[in-house]
Amino acid sequence: MAKKALITGITGQDGSYLAEFLLNKGYQVYGLTRRSSTPSYDRISHIVDKIELLSGDLFDQHSLIEAVKASNPDEVYNLAAQSFVKASWSQPVLTGDFTGLGVTRMLEAVRLVKPEAKFYQASSSEMFGKVQQTPQNELTPFYPRSPYGVAKVYGHWITVNYRESYGMFACSGILFNHESPRRGLEFVTRKISNAVAKIKLGKQDFIELGNLDAKRDWGYAKDYVEAMWLMLQQEKADDYVVGTGETHSVREFLNEAFKIIGIQDWNSYVKAEHPDHVRPAEVDLLVSDPSKAKQILGWQSKTSFKDLVKTMVEADLEAEK
């Protein structure tokens, strides 16, 4: 019998890569999607006939219970969230409900219908925020610096609570920034790769950005979905930090991206510290210590920073042509 997996957020970057990964492993894949008048299946259009989409919403408990009943999953991957940090400032209550309480609703649906299913929660390096130690590992205290980060901390701890209170197999993957050509255009990496492609093709003159000195641990989303799956293949449920262990600034990302289109001095193409793109509270430096994932899961990031930037810029050049 093929294993069954239910993925919330299947139409997103991670959900689409995870669906591909699980299909390759022979899983029967179900995806939860919100009803909308214009479905956005861009990222899963090539596999939409191989998966089963179920209608549901993290705001609606009943729909989640029905989705778990319909899919009867062995594994549940909760990837759905309001995931854009900047938007969490303008929509803090929605972010708390969706990204925080939504996790509880999903856990509750699994507990009521299929408590033996293994559950994965997408936690985030944004929980570390104003970092208390560098690099950050599973024992680093959280100090979130955005409504998004705060909501993710809630989602993280409620997952721990369900594991410890109900004996559920529930894990959190504390994923550091992971990018790809499927990243949304509102995220700084994709914003850069897309703008660089447009500048090369004469479709755009410059790019507006915020803090160029913010440093992140950037990996390739396609590598990271394997870590999610590996967490649910263990004997014991636990939480893991997933990242590259390297940090790079937005400035370095710009350097690499412009180099691909043959521009060394990019200053005239970039307007930095733009007030629209500066956060009320900045997270200056995030860098992971993924040694536990390496030791226990046997997982490590495969794609270098330069290769990641190259993959993204080349995909955008292809798409913009």
PDB file of C-alpha atoms in Angstrom:
ATOM      1  CA  MET A   1       0.000   0.000   0.000  1.00  0.00           C
ATOM      2  CA  ALA A   2       1.289   3.419  -0.932  1.00  0.00           C
ATOM      3  CA  LYS A   3       1.782   5.806   1.956  1.00  0.00           C
ATOM      4  CA  LYS A   4      -0.534   8.809   2.027  1.00  0.00           C
ATOM      5  CA  ALA A   5       0.477  12.376   2.803  1.00  0.00           C
ATOM      6  CA  LEU A   6      -1.625  15.486   3.341  1.00  0.00           C
ATOM      7  CA  ILE A   7       0.113  18.805   2.629  1.00  0.00           C
ATOM      8  CA  THR A   8      -1.339  22.161   3.649  1.00  0.00           C
ATOM      9  CA  GLY A   9       0.135  25.006   1.608  1.00  0.00           C
ATOM     10  CA  ILE A  10       0.689  22.665  -1.362  1.00  0.00           C
ATOM     11  CA  THR A  11       0.455  25.562  -3.845  1.00  0.00           C
ATOM     12  CA  GLY A  12       3.384  27.353  -2.178  1.00  0.00           C
ATOM     13  CA  GLN A  13       7.116  27.041  -2.837  1.00  0.00           C
ATOM     14  CA  ASP A  14       7.787  24.328  -0.234  1.00  0.00           C
ATOM     15  CA  GLY A  15       4.496  22.529  -0.783  1.00  0.00           C
ATOM     16  CA  SER A  16       5.124  22.131  -4.507  1.00  0.00           C
ATOM     17  CA  TYR A  17       8.669  20.778  -4.026  1.00  0.00           C
ATOM     18  CA  LEU A  18       7.504  18.463  -1.229  1.00  0.00           C
ATOM     19  CA  ALA A  19       4.651  17.129  -3.382  1.00  0.00           C
ATOM     20  CA  GLU A  20       7.141  16.307  -6.172  1.00  0.00           C
ATOM     21  CA  PHE A  21       9.511  14.671  -3.690  1.00  0.00           C
ATOM     22  CA  LEU A  22       6.772  12.494  -2.153  1.00  0.00           C
ATOM     23  CA  LEU A  23       5.361  11.502  -5.565  1.00  0.00           C
ATOM     24  CA  ASN A  24       8.860  10.305  -6.489  1.00  0.00           C
ATOM     25  CA  LYS A  25       8.836   8.200  -3.311  1.00  0.00           C
ATOM     26  CA  GLY A  26       5.582   6.563  -4.415  1.00  0.00           C
ATOM     27  CA  TYR A  27       3.258   8.419  -2.013  1.00  0.00           C
ATOM     28  CA  GLN A  28      -0.368   9.202  -2.676  1.00  0.00           C
ATOM     29  CA  VAL A  29      -0.392  12.988  -2.195  1.00  0.00           C
ATOM     30  CA  TYR A  30      -3.323  15.121  -1.034  1.00  0.00           C
ATOM     31  CA  GLY A  31      -3.147  18.887  -0.902  1.00  0.00           C
ATOM     32  CA  LEU A  32      -5.308  21.333   1.026  1.00  0.00           C
ATOM     33  CA  THR A  33      -6.281  24.411  -0.990  1.00  0.00           C
ATOM     34  CA  ARG A  34      -8.427  27.403  -0.191  1.00  0.00           C
ATOM     35  CA  ARG A  35     -11.352  28.027  -2.478  1.00  0.00           C
ATOM     36  CA  SER A  36     -10.816  31.125  -4.596  1.00  0.00           C
ATOM     37  CA  SER A  37     -12.422  32.457  -7.764  1.00  0.00           C
ATOM     38  CA  THR A  38      -9.045  32.287  -9.520  1.00  0.00           C
ATOM     39  CA  PRO A  39      -7.126  29.201  -8.369  1.00  0.00           C
ATOM     40  CA  SER A  40      -3.365  29.743  -8.304  1.00  0.00           C
ATOM     41  CA  TYR A  41      -1.835  26.406  -9.251  1.00  0.00           C
ATOM     42  CA  ASP A  42       1.219  27.800 -11.086  1.00  0.00           C
ATOM     43  CA  ARG A  43       3.739  25.924  -8.948  1.00  0.00           C
ATOM     44  CA  ILE A  44       1.907  22.585  -9.148  1.00  0.00           C
ATOM     45  CA  SER A  45       0.444  22.772 -12.679  1.00  0.00           C
ATOM     46  CA  HIS A  46       2.850  20.051 -13.894  1.00  0.00           C
ATOM     47  CA  ILE A  47       1.734  17.574 -11.194  1.00  0.00           C
ATOM     48  CA  VAL A  48      -1.876  18.611 -10.583  1.00  0.00           C
ATOM     49  CA  ASP A  49      -3.202  15.461 -12.294  1.00  0.00           C
ATOM     50  CA  LYS A  50      -1.073  13.255  -9.999  1.00  0.00           C
ATOM     51  CA  ILE A  51      -2.306  14.670  -6.696  1.00  0.00           C
ATOM     52  CA  GLU A  52      -5.711  15.054  -5.081  1.00  0.00           C
ATOM     53  CA  LEU A  53      -6.712  18.549  -4.009  1.00  0.00           C
ATOM     54  CA  LEU A  54      -9.077  18.981  -1.071  1.00  0.00           C
ATOM     55  CA  SER A  55     -10.875  22.190  -0.252  1.00  0.00           C
ATOM     56  CA  GLY A  56     -10.169  23.610   3.201  1.00  0.00           C
ATOM     57  CA  ASP A  57      -8.890  26.541   5.191  1.00  0.00           C
ATOM     58  CA  LEU A  58      -6.761  26.869   8.325  1.00  0.00           C
ATOM     59  CA  PHE A  59      -9.397  29.288   9.652  1.00  0.00           C
ATOM     60  CA  ASP A  60     -12.088  26.618   9.455  1.00  0.00           C
ATOM     61  CA  GLN A  61     -11.839  23.718  11.886  1.00  0.00           C
ATOM     62  CA  HIS A  62     -14.586  21.661  10.252  1.00  0.00           C
ATOM     63  CA  SER A  63     -12.896  21.752   6.825  1.00  0.00           C
ATOM     64  CA  LEU A  64      -9.621  20.503   8.342  1.00  0.00           C
ATOM     65  CA  ILE A  65     -11.366  17.596  10.077  1.00  0.00           C
ATOM     66  CA  GLU A  66     -13.030  16.691   6.764  1.00  0.00           C
ATOM     67  CA  ALA A  67      -9.698  16.911   4.903  1.00  0.00           C
ATOM     68  CA  VAL A  68      -8.026  14.525   7.370  1.00  0.00           C
ATOM     69  CA  LYS A  69     -10.994  12.135   7.060  1.00  0.00           C
ATOM     70  CA  ALA A  70     -10.897  12.245   3.247  1.00  0.00           C
ATOM     71  CA  SER A  71      -7.138  11.723   2.966  1.00  0.00           C
ATOM     72  CA  ASN A  72      -6.676   9.334   5.921  1.00  0.00           C
ATOM     73  CA  PRO A  73      -2.966  10.320   5.918  1.00  0.00           C
ATOM     74  CA  ASP A  74       0.087   8.545   7.304  1.00  0.00           C
ATOM     75  CA  GLU A  75       1.892  11.897   7.320  1.00  0.00           C
ATOM     76  CA  VAL A  76       0.643  15.471   7.576  1.00  0.00           C
ATOM     77  CA  TYR A  77       2.851  18.400   6.550  1.00  0.00           C
ATOM     78  CA  ASN A  78       1.553  21.743   7.814  1.00  0.00           C
ATOM     79  CA  LEU A  79       3.235  24.274   5.524  1.00  0.00           C
ATOM     80  CA  ALA A  80       0.355  26.739   5.086  1.00  0.00           C
ATOM     81  CA  ALA A  81       0.862  30.161   6.702  1.00  0.00           C
ATOM     82  CA  GLN A  82       0.772  33.874   6.106  1.00  0.00           C
ATOM     83  CA  SER A  83       4.492  33.690   5.455  1.00  0.00           C
ATOM     84  CA  PHE A  84       5.571  37.159   4.425  1.00  0.00           C
ATOM     85  CA  VAL A  85       7.223  38.948   7.354  1.00  0.00           C
ATOM     86  CA  LYS A  86       6.541  42.481   6.069  1.00  0.00           C
ATOM     87  CA  ALA A  87       2.800  41.761   5.627  1.00  0.00           C
ATOM     88  CA  SER A  88       2.626  40.582   9.239  1.00  0.00           C
ATOM     89  CA  TRP A  89       3.060  44.198  10.382  1.00  0.00           C
ATOM     90  CA  SER A  90       0.065  45.412   8.381  1.00  0.00           C
ATOM     91  CA  GLN A  91      -1.998  42.286   9.182  1.00  0.00           C
ATOM     92  CA  PRO A  92      -0.848  41.210  12.652  1.00  0.00           C
ATOM     93  CA  VAL A  93      -4.153  39.663  13.791  1.00  0.00           C
ATOM     94  CA  LEU A  94      -4.646  37.693  10.574  1.00  0.00           C
ATOM     95  CA  THR A  95      -1.038  36.483  10.804  1.00  0.00           C
ATOM     96  CA  GLY A  96      -1.527  35.358  14.411  1.00  0.00           C
ATOM     97  CA  ASP A  97      -4.723  33.512  13.534  1.00  0.00           C
ATOM     98  CA  PHE A  98      -3.408  31.854  10.382  1.00  0.00           C
ATOM     99  CA  THR A  99       0.248  31.198  11.266  1.00  0.00           C
ATOM    100  CA  GLY A 100      -0.314  30.558  14.992  1.00  0.00           C
ATOM    101  CA  LEU A 101      -3.824  29.306  15.749  1.00  0.00           C
ATOM    102  CA  GLY A 102      -4.043  27.579  12.370  1.00  0.00           C
ATOM    103  CA  VAL A 103      -1.433  25.102  13.631  1.00  0.00           C
ATOM    104  CA  THR A 104      -3.641  24.264  16.627  1.00  0.00           C
ATOM    105  CA  ARG A 105      -6.647  23.676  14.381  1.00  0.00           C
ATOM    106  CA  MET A 106      -4.599  21.352  12.185  1.00  0.00           C
ATOM    107  CA  LEU A 107      -3.172  19.444  15.164  1.00  0.00           C
ATOM    108  CA  GLU A 108      -6.662  19.169  16.637  1.00  0.00           C
ATOM    109  CA  ALA A 109      -8.041  17.759  13.364  1.00  0.00           C
ATOM    110  CA  VAL A 110      -5.279  15.127  13.312  1.00  0.00           C
ATOM    111  CA  ARG A 111      -5.772  14.308  17.006  1.00  0.00           C
ATOM    112  CA  LEU A 112      -9.513  13.798  16.555  1.00  0.00           C
ATOM    113  CA  VAL A 113      -9.445  11.845  13.288  1.00  0.00           C
ATOM    114  CA  LYS A 114      -6.043  10.161  12.881  1.00  0.00           C
ATOM    115  CA  PRO A 115      -3.917  10.594  16.033  1.00  0.00           C
ATOM    116  CA  GLU A 116      -1.368   8.029  14.856  1.00  0.00           C
ATOM    117  CA  ALA A 117      -0.519  10.102  11.753  1.00  0.00           C
ATOM    118  CA  LYS A 118       2.911  11.748  11.849  1.00  0.00           C
ATOM    119  CA  PHE A 119       2.761  15.536  11.876  1.00  0.00           C
ATOM    120  CA  TYR A 120       5.280  18.063  10.594  1.00  0.00           C
ATOM    121  CA  GLN A 121       5.097  21.751  11.521  1.00  0.00           C
ATOM    122  CA  ALA A 122       6.965  24.354   9.486  1.00  0.00           C
ATOM    123  CA  SER A 123       8.742  26.431  12.128  1.00  0.00           C
ATOM    124  CA  SER A 124      11.000  29.325  11.141  1.00  0.00           C
ATOM    125  CA  SER A 125      14.370  30.897  11.900  1.00  0.00           C
ATOM    126  CA  GLU A 126      12.412  34.174  12.346  1.00  0.00           C
ATOM    127  CA  MET A 127      11.557  32.785  15.814  1.00  0.00           C
ATOM    128  CA  PHE A 128      15.163  33.577  16.823  1.00  0.00           C
ATOM    129  CA  GLY A 129      14.762  37.213  15.707  1.00  0.00           C
ATOM    130  CA  LYS A 130      17.047  39.293  17.893  1.00  0.00           C
ATOM    131  CA  VAL A 131      19.421  36.406  18.280  1.00  0.00           C
ATOM    132  CA  GLN A 132      20.555  35.367  21.749  1.00  0.00           C
ATOM    133  CA  GLN A 133      23.491  33.315  20.456  1.00  0.00           C
ATOM    134  CA  THR A 134      25.275  32.693  17.174  1.00  0.00           C
ATOM    135  CA  PRO A 135      24.929  30.296  15.431  1.00  0.00           C
ATOM    136  CA  GLN A 136      21.387  29.265  16.381  1.00  0.00           C
ATOM    137  CA  ASN A 137      20.562  25.670  17.302  1.00  0.00           C
ATOM    138  CA  GLU A 138      17.579  23.800  18.791  1.00  0.00           C
ATOM    139  CA  LEU A 139      18.351  25.132  22.289  1.00  0.00           C
ATOM    140  CA  THR A 140      18.752  28.818  21.368  1.00  0.00           C
ATOM    141  CA  PRO A 141      16.090  30.941  23.121  1.00  0.00           C
ATOM    142  CA  PHE A 142      13.501  32.554  20.842  1.00  0.00           C
ATOM    143  CA  TYR A 143      13.230  36.358  20.613  1.00  0.00           C
ATOM    144  CA  PRO A 144      10.903  37.029  17.642  1.00  0.00           C
ATOM    145  CA  ARG A 145      10.933  40.520  16.123  1.00  0.00           C
ATOM    146  CA  SER A 146       7.761  40.521  14.016  1.00  0.00           C
ATOM    147  CA  PRO A 147       4.125  39.413  14.350  1.00  0.00           C
ATOM    148  CA  TYR A 148       5.068  36.597  11.957  1.00  0.00           C
ATOM    149  CA  GLY A 149       7.918  35.450  14.218  1.00  0.00           C
ATOM    150  CA  VAL A 150       5.661  35.597  17.283  1.00  0.00           C
ATOM    151  CA  ALA A 151       2.961  33.539  15.524  1.00  0.00           C
ATOM    152  CA  LYS A 152       5.555  30.949  14.483  1.00  0.00           C
ATOM    153  CA  VAL A 153       6.725  30.642  18.114  1.00  0.00           C
ATOM    154  CA  TYR A 154       3.134  29.878  19.111  1.00  0.00           C
ATOM    155  CA  GLY A 155       2.862  27.275  16.337  1.00  0.00           C
ATOM    156  CA  HIS A 156       6.148  25.748  17.417  1.00  0.00           C
ATOM    157  CA  TRP A 157       5.268  25.412  21.094  1.00  0.00           C
ATOM    158  CA  ILE A 158       1.722  24.148  20.485  1.00  0.00           C
ATOM    159  CA  THR A 159       3.289  21.355  18.389  1.00  0.00           C
ATOM    160  CA  VAL A 160       5.603  20.477  21.295  1.00  0.00           C
ATOM    161  CA  ASN A 161       2.566  20.536  23.608  1.00  0.00           C
ATOM    162  CA  TYR A 162       0.538  18.129  21.487  1.00  0.00           C
ATOM    163  CA  ARG A 163       3.546  15.798  21.297  1.00  0.00           C
ATOM    164  CA  GLU A 164       4.047  15.815  25.050  1.00  0.00           C
ATOM    165  CA  SER A 165       0.363  15.897  26.101  1.00  0.00           C
ATOM    166  CA  TYR A 166      -1.141  13.433  23.651  1.00  0.00           C
ATOM    167  CA  GLY A 167       1.870  11.335  22.659  1.00  0.00           C
ATOM    168  CA  MET A 168       1.420  12.384  19.031  1.00  0.00           C
ATOM    169  CA  PHE A 169       4.320  12.041  16.604  1.00  0.00           C
ATOM    170  CA  ALA A 170       4.649  15.795  16.020  1.00  0.00           C
ATOM    171  CA  CYS A 171       7.861  17.483  14.845  1.00  0.00           C
ATOM    172  CA  SER A 172       8.899  21.013  14.010  1.00  0.00           C
ATOM    173  CA  GLY A 173      11.506  21.838  11.418  1.00  0.00           C
ATOM    174  CA  ILE A 174      13.111  25.175  12.266  1.00  0.00           C
ATOM    175  CA  LEU A 175      13.973  26.072   8.688  1.00  0.00           C
ATOM    176  CA  PHE A 176      16.288  28.944   7.893  1.00  0.00           C
ATOM    177  CA  ASN A 177      15.632  31.002   4.745  1.00  0.00           C
ATOM    178  CA  HIS A 178      15.204  28.743   1.751  1.00  0.00           C
ATOM    179  CA  GLU A 179      14.786  30.108  -1.732  1.00  0.00           C
ATOM    180  CA  SER A 180      14.180  28.920  -5.298  1.00  0.00           C
ATOM    181  CA  PRO A 181      12.813  30.068  -8.640  1.00  0.00           C
ATOM    182  CA  ARG A 182       9.375  29.315  -7.098  1.00  0.00           C
ATOM    183  CA  ARG A 183       9.843  31.867  -4.294  1.00  0.00           C
ATOM    184  CA  GLY A 184       7.206  34.606  -4.212  1.00  0.00           C
ATOM    185  CA  LEU A 185       8.205  37.926  -5.806  1.00  0.00           C
ATOM    186  CA  GLU A 186       7.721  39.769  -2.498  1.00  0.00           C
ATOM    187  CA  PHE A 187      10.737  37.982  -0.950  1.00  0.00           C
ATOM    188  CA  VAL A 188      14.046  39.821  -1.278  1.00  0.00           C
ATOM    189  CA  THR A 189      15.968  37.037  -3.050  1.00  0.00           C
ATOM    190  CA  ARG A 190      13.376  36.501  -5.764  1.00  0.00           C
ATOM    191  CA  LYS A 191      12.797  40.243  -5.990  1.00  0.00           C
ATOM    192  CA  ILE A 192      16.516  40.611  -6.793  1.00  0.00           C
ATOM    193  CA  SER A 193      16.740  37.681  -9.237  1.00  0.00           C
ATOM    194  CA  ASN A 194      13.629  38.869 -11.085  1.00  0.00           C
ATOM    195  CA  ALA A 195      14.767  42.521 -11.209  1.00  0.00           C
ATOM    196  CA  VAL A 196      18.254  41.541 -12.416  1.00  0.00           C
ATOM    197  CA  ALA A 197      16.682  39.502 -15.238  1.00  0.00           C
ATOM    198  CA  LYS A 198      14.452  42.439 -16.201  1.00  0.00           C
ATOM    199  CA  ILE A 199      17.371  44.907 -16.063  1.00  0.00           C
ATOM    200  CA  LYS A 200      19.363  42.619 -18.362  1.00  0.00           C
ATOM    201  CA  LEU A 201      16.448  42.501 -20.823  1.00  0.00           C
ATOM    202  CA  GLY A 202      15.828  46.264 -20.645  1.00  0.00           C
ATOM    203  CA  LYS A 203      12.425  45.874 -18.935  1.00  0.00           C
ATOM    204  CA  GLN A 204      13.394  47.595 -15.671  1.00  0.00           C
ATOM    205  CA  ASP A 205      15.838  50.370 -14.714  1.00  0.00           C
ATOM    206  CA  PHE A 206      16.476  49.837 -11.011  1.00  0.00           C
ATOM    207  CA  ILE A 207      15.434  47.938  -7.891  1.00  0.00           C
ATOM    208  CA  GLU A 208      14.262  49.326  -4.527  1.00  0.00           C
ATOM    209  CA  LEU A 209      15.456  47.469  -1.429  1.00  0.00           C
ATOM    210  CA  GLY A 210      15.678  47.937   2.340  1.00  0.00           C
ATOM    211  CA  ASN A 211      18.662  46.983   4.500  1.00  0.00           C
ATOM    212  CA  LEU A 212      21.501  45.620   2.333  1.00  0.00           C
ATOM    213  CA  ASP A 213      23.507  44.552   5.384  1.00  0.00           C
ATOM    214  CA  ALA A 214      20.879  42.144   6.772  1.00  0.00           C
ATOM    215  CA  LYS A 215      22.466  38.675   6.851  1.00  0.00           C
ATOM    216  CA  ARG A 216      20.666  35.400   6.285  1.00  0.00           C
ATOM    217  CA  ASP A 217      21.389  31.713   6.027  1.00  0.00           C
ATOM    218  CA  TRP A 218      20.051  31.029   2.512  1.00  0.00           C
ATOM    219  CA  GLY A 219      19.570  27.512   1.161  1.00  0.00           C
ATOM    220  CA  TYR A 220      17.712  25.854  -1.700  1.00  0.00           C
ATOM    221  CA  ALA A 221      14.091  24.939  -0.918  1.00  0.00           C
ATOM    222  CA  LYS A 222      14.314  21.765  -3.007  1.00  0.00           C
ATOM    223  CA  ASP A 223      17.031  20.430  -0.650  1.00  0.00           C
ATOM    224  CA  TYR A 224      15.041  21.369   2.449  1.00  0.00           C
ATOM    225  CA  VAL A 225      11.875  19.359   1.756  1.00  0.00           C
ATOM    226  CA  GLU A 226      13.938  16.176   2.096  1.00  0.00           C
ATOM    227  CA  ALA A 227      14.753  17.199   5.692  1.00  0.00           C
ATOM    228  CA  MET A 228      11.014  17.529   6.445  1.00  0.00           C
ATOM    229  CA  TRP A 229      10.406  14.015   5.173  1.00  0.00           C
ATOM    230  CA  LEU A 230      13.393  12.589   7.066  1.00  0.00           C
ATOM    231  CA  MET A 231      12.053  13.983  10.373  1.00  0.00           C
ATOM    232  CA  LEU A 232       8.903  11.891   9.955  1.00  0.00           C
ATOM    233  CA  GLN A 233      10.900   8.719   9.182  1.00  0.00           C
ATOM    234  CA  GLN A 234      12.590   8.656  12.612  1.00  0.00           C
ATOM    235  CA  GLU A 235      11.710   6.411  15.554  1.00  0.00           C
ATOM    236  CA  LYS A 236      11.118   9.395  17.794  1.00  0.00           C
ATOM    237  CA  ALA A 237       9.526  12.780  17.105  1.00  0.00           C
ATOM    238  CA  ASP A 238      11.847  15.734  17.652  1.00  0.00           C
ATOM    239  CA  ASP A 239      12.604  19.262  16.439  1.00  0.00           C
ATOM    240  CA  TYR A 240      15.473  20.129  14.118  1.00  0.00           C
ATOM    241  CA  VAL A 241      17.227  23.241  12.856  1.00  0.00           C
ATOM    242  CA  VAL A 242      17.640  23.073   9.071  1.00  0.00           C
ATOM    243  CA  GLY A 243      20.050  25.421   7.295  1.00  0.00           C
ATOM    244  CA  THR A 244      23.384  25.727   5.516  1.00  0.00           C
ATOM    245  CA  GLY A 245      25.415  26.994   8.485  1.00  0.00           C
ATOM    246  CA  GLU A 246      26.655  29.909   6.335  1.00  0.00           C
ATOM    247  CA  THR A 247      25.532  33.498   6.344  1.00  0.00           C
ATOM    248  CA  HIS A 248      25.440  36.012   3.485  1.00  0.00           C
ATOM    249  CA  SER A 249      24.238  39.598   3.262  1.00  0.00           C
ATOM    250  CA  VAL A 250      21.677  41.022   0.847  1.00  0.00           C
ATOM    251  CA  ARG A 251      24.651  42.928  -0.625  1.00  0.00           C
ATOM    252  CA  GLU A 252      26.442  39.638  -1.389  1.00  0.00           C
ATOM    253  CA  PHE A 253      23.290  38.314  -3.038  1.00  0.00           C
ATOM    254  CA  LEU A 254      23.225  41.425  -5.240  1.00  0.00           C
ATOM    255  CA  ASN A 255      26.912  40.951  -6.128  1.00  0.00           C
ATOM    256  CA  GLU A 256      26.372  37.376  -7.266  1.00  0.00           C
ATOM    257  CA  ALA A 257      23.144  38.148  -9.127  1.00  0.00           C
ATOM    258  CA  PHE A 258      24.514  41.120 -11.100  1.00  0.00           C
ATOM    259  CA  LYS A 259      27.724  39.197 -11.890  1.00  0.00           C
ATOM    260  CA  ILE A 260      25.606  36.670 -13.820  1.00  0.00           C
ATOM    261  CA  ILE A 261      24.419  39.391 -16.216  1.00  0.00           C
ATOM    262  CA  GLY A 262      27.931  40.863 -16.488  1.00  0.00           C
ATOM    263  CA  ILE A 263      27.528  43.906 -14.219  1.00  0.00           C
ATOM    264  CA  GLN A 264      30.252  44.383 -11.574  1.00  0.00           C
ATOM    265  CA  ASP A 265      29.283  47.823 -10.244  1.00  0.00           C
ATOM    266  CA  TRP A 266      25.556  47.667  -9.585  1.00  0.00           C
ATOM    267  CA  ASN A 267      25.169  50.699  -7.286  1.00  0.00           C
ATOM    268  CA  SER A 268      23.405  52.815  -9.892  1.00  0.00           C
ATOM    269  CA  TYR A 269      20.771  50.071 -10.312  1.00  0.00           C
ATOM    270  CA  VAL A 270      19.902  49.767  -6.606  1.00  0.00           C
ATOM    271  CA  LYS A 271      18.046  52.186  -4.317  1.00  0.00           C
ATOM    272  CA  ALA A 272      18.743  50.952  -0.797  1.00  0.00           C
ATOM    273  CA  GLU A 273      17.214  51.795   2.597  1.00  0.00           C
ATOM    274  CA  HIS A 274      13.919  52.540   0.872  1.00  0.00           C
ATOM    275  CA  PRO A 275      11.414  53.401   3.655  1.00  0.00           C
ATOM    276  CA  ASP A 276       8.814  51.001   2.204  1.00  0.00           C
ATOM    277  CA  HIS A 277      11.226  48.093   2.594  1.00  0.00           C
ATOM    278  CA  VAL A 278      12.690  48.698   6.049  1.00  0.00           C
ATOM    279  CA  ARG A 279      11.136  46.658   8.882  1.00  0.00           C
ATOM    280  CA  PRO A 280       9.949  48.318  12.130  1.00  0.00           C
ATOM    281  CA  ALA A 281      12.277  45.907  13.978  1.00  0.00           C
ATOM    282  CA  GLU A 282      15.099  44.374  11.963  1.00  0.00           C
ATOM    283  CA  VAL A 283      16.521  40.907  12.309  1.00  0.00           C
ATOM    284  CA  ASP A 284      20.190  41.533  11.578  1.00  0.00           C
ATOM    285  CA  LEU A 285      21.870  38.159  11.560  1.00  0.00           C
ATOM    286  CA  LEU A 286      20.551  34.634  11.217  1.00  0.00           C
ATOM    287  CA  VAL A 287      22.879  31.665  10.844  1.00  0.00           C
ATOM    288  CA  SER A 288      22.065  28.042  11.653  1.00  0.00           C
ATOM    289  CA  ASP A 289      23.900  25.293  13.431  1.00  0.00           C
ATOM    290  CA  PRO A 290      22.389  22.275  11.595  1.00  0.00           C
ATOM    291  CA  SER A 291      24.669  19.694  13.242  1.00  0.00           C
ATOM    292  CA  LYS A 292      21.791  17.779  14.899  1.00  0.00           C
ATOM    293  CA  ALA A 293      20.033  17.335  11.522  1.00  0.00           C
ATOM    294  CA  LYS A 294      23.299  16.151  10.012  1.00  0.00           C
ATOM    295  CA  GLN A 295      24.011  13.730  12.851  1.00  0.00           C
ATOM    296  CA  ILE A 296      20.539  12.235  13.352  1.00  0.00           C
ATOM    297  CA  LEU A 297      18.800  12.686   9.985  1.00  0.00           C
ATOM    298  CA  GLY A 298      21.930  12.395   7.870  1.00  0.00           C
ATOM    299  CA  TRP A 299      20.798  15.568   6.103  1.00  0.00           C
ATOM    300  CA  GLN A 300      22.852  18.482   4.864  1.00  0.00           C
ATOM    301  CA  SER A 301      22.353  21.285   2.381  1.00  0.00           C
ATOM    302  CA  LYS A 302      23.619  20.302  -1.091  1.00  0.00           C
ATOM    303  CA  THR A 303      23.436  23.603  -2.989  1.00  0.00           C
ATOM    304  CA  SER A 304      26.024  26.362  -2.565  1.00  0.00           C
ATOM    305  CA  PHE A 305      25.063  30.021  -2.189  1.00  0.00           C
ATOM    306  CA  LYS A 306      26.524  30.875  -5.623  1.00  0.00           C
ATOM    307  CA  ASP A 307      24.681  28.010  -7.308  1.00  0.00           C
ATOM    308  CA  LEU A 308      21.415  29.049  -5.642  1.00  0.00           C
ATOM    309  CA  VAL A 309      21.709  32.634  -6.918  1.00  0.00           C
ATOM    310  CA  LYS A 310      22.667  31.356 -10.384  1.00  0.00           C
ATOM    311  CA  THR A 311      19.684  28.962 -10.506  1.00  0.00           C
ATOM    312  CA  MET A 312      17.285  31.763  -9.561  1.00  0.00           C
ATOM    313  CA  VAL A 313      18.642  34.407 -11.948  1.00  0.00           C
ATOM    314  CA  GLU A 314      18.806  31.969 -14.870  1.00  0.00           C
ATOM    315  CA  ALA A 315      15.224  30.786 -14.250  1.00  0.00           C
ATOM    316  CA  ASP A 316      14.000  34.403 -14.176  1.00  0.00           C
ATOM    317  CA  LEU A 317      15.936  35.269 -17.353  1.00  0.00           C
ATOM    318  CA  GLU A 318      14.278  32.294 -19.057  1.00  0.00           C
ATOM    319  CA  ALA A 319      10.809  33.262 -17.781  1.00  0.00           C
ATOM    320  CA  GLU A 320      11.165  36.960 -18.688  1.00  0.00           C
ATOM    321  CA  LYS A 321      12.274  36.166 -22.235  1.00  0.00           C
TER     322      LYS A 321
END
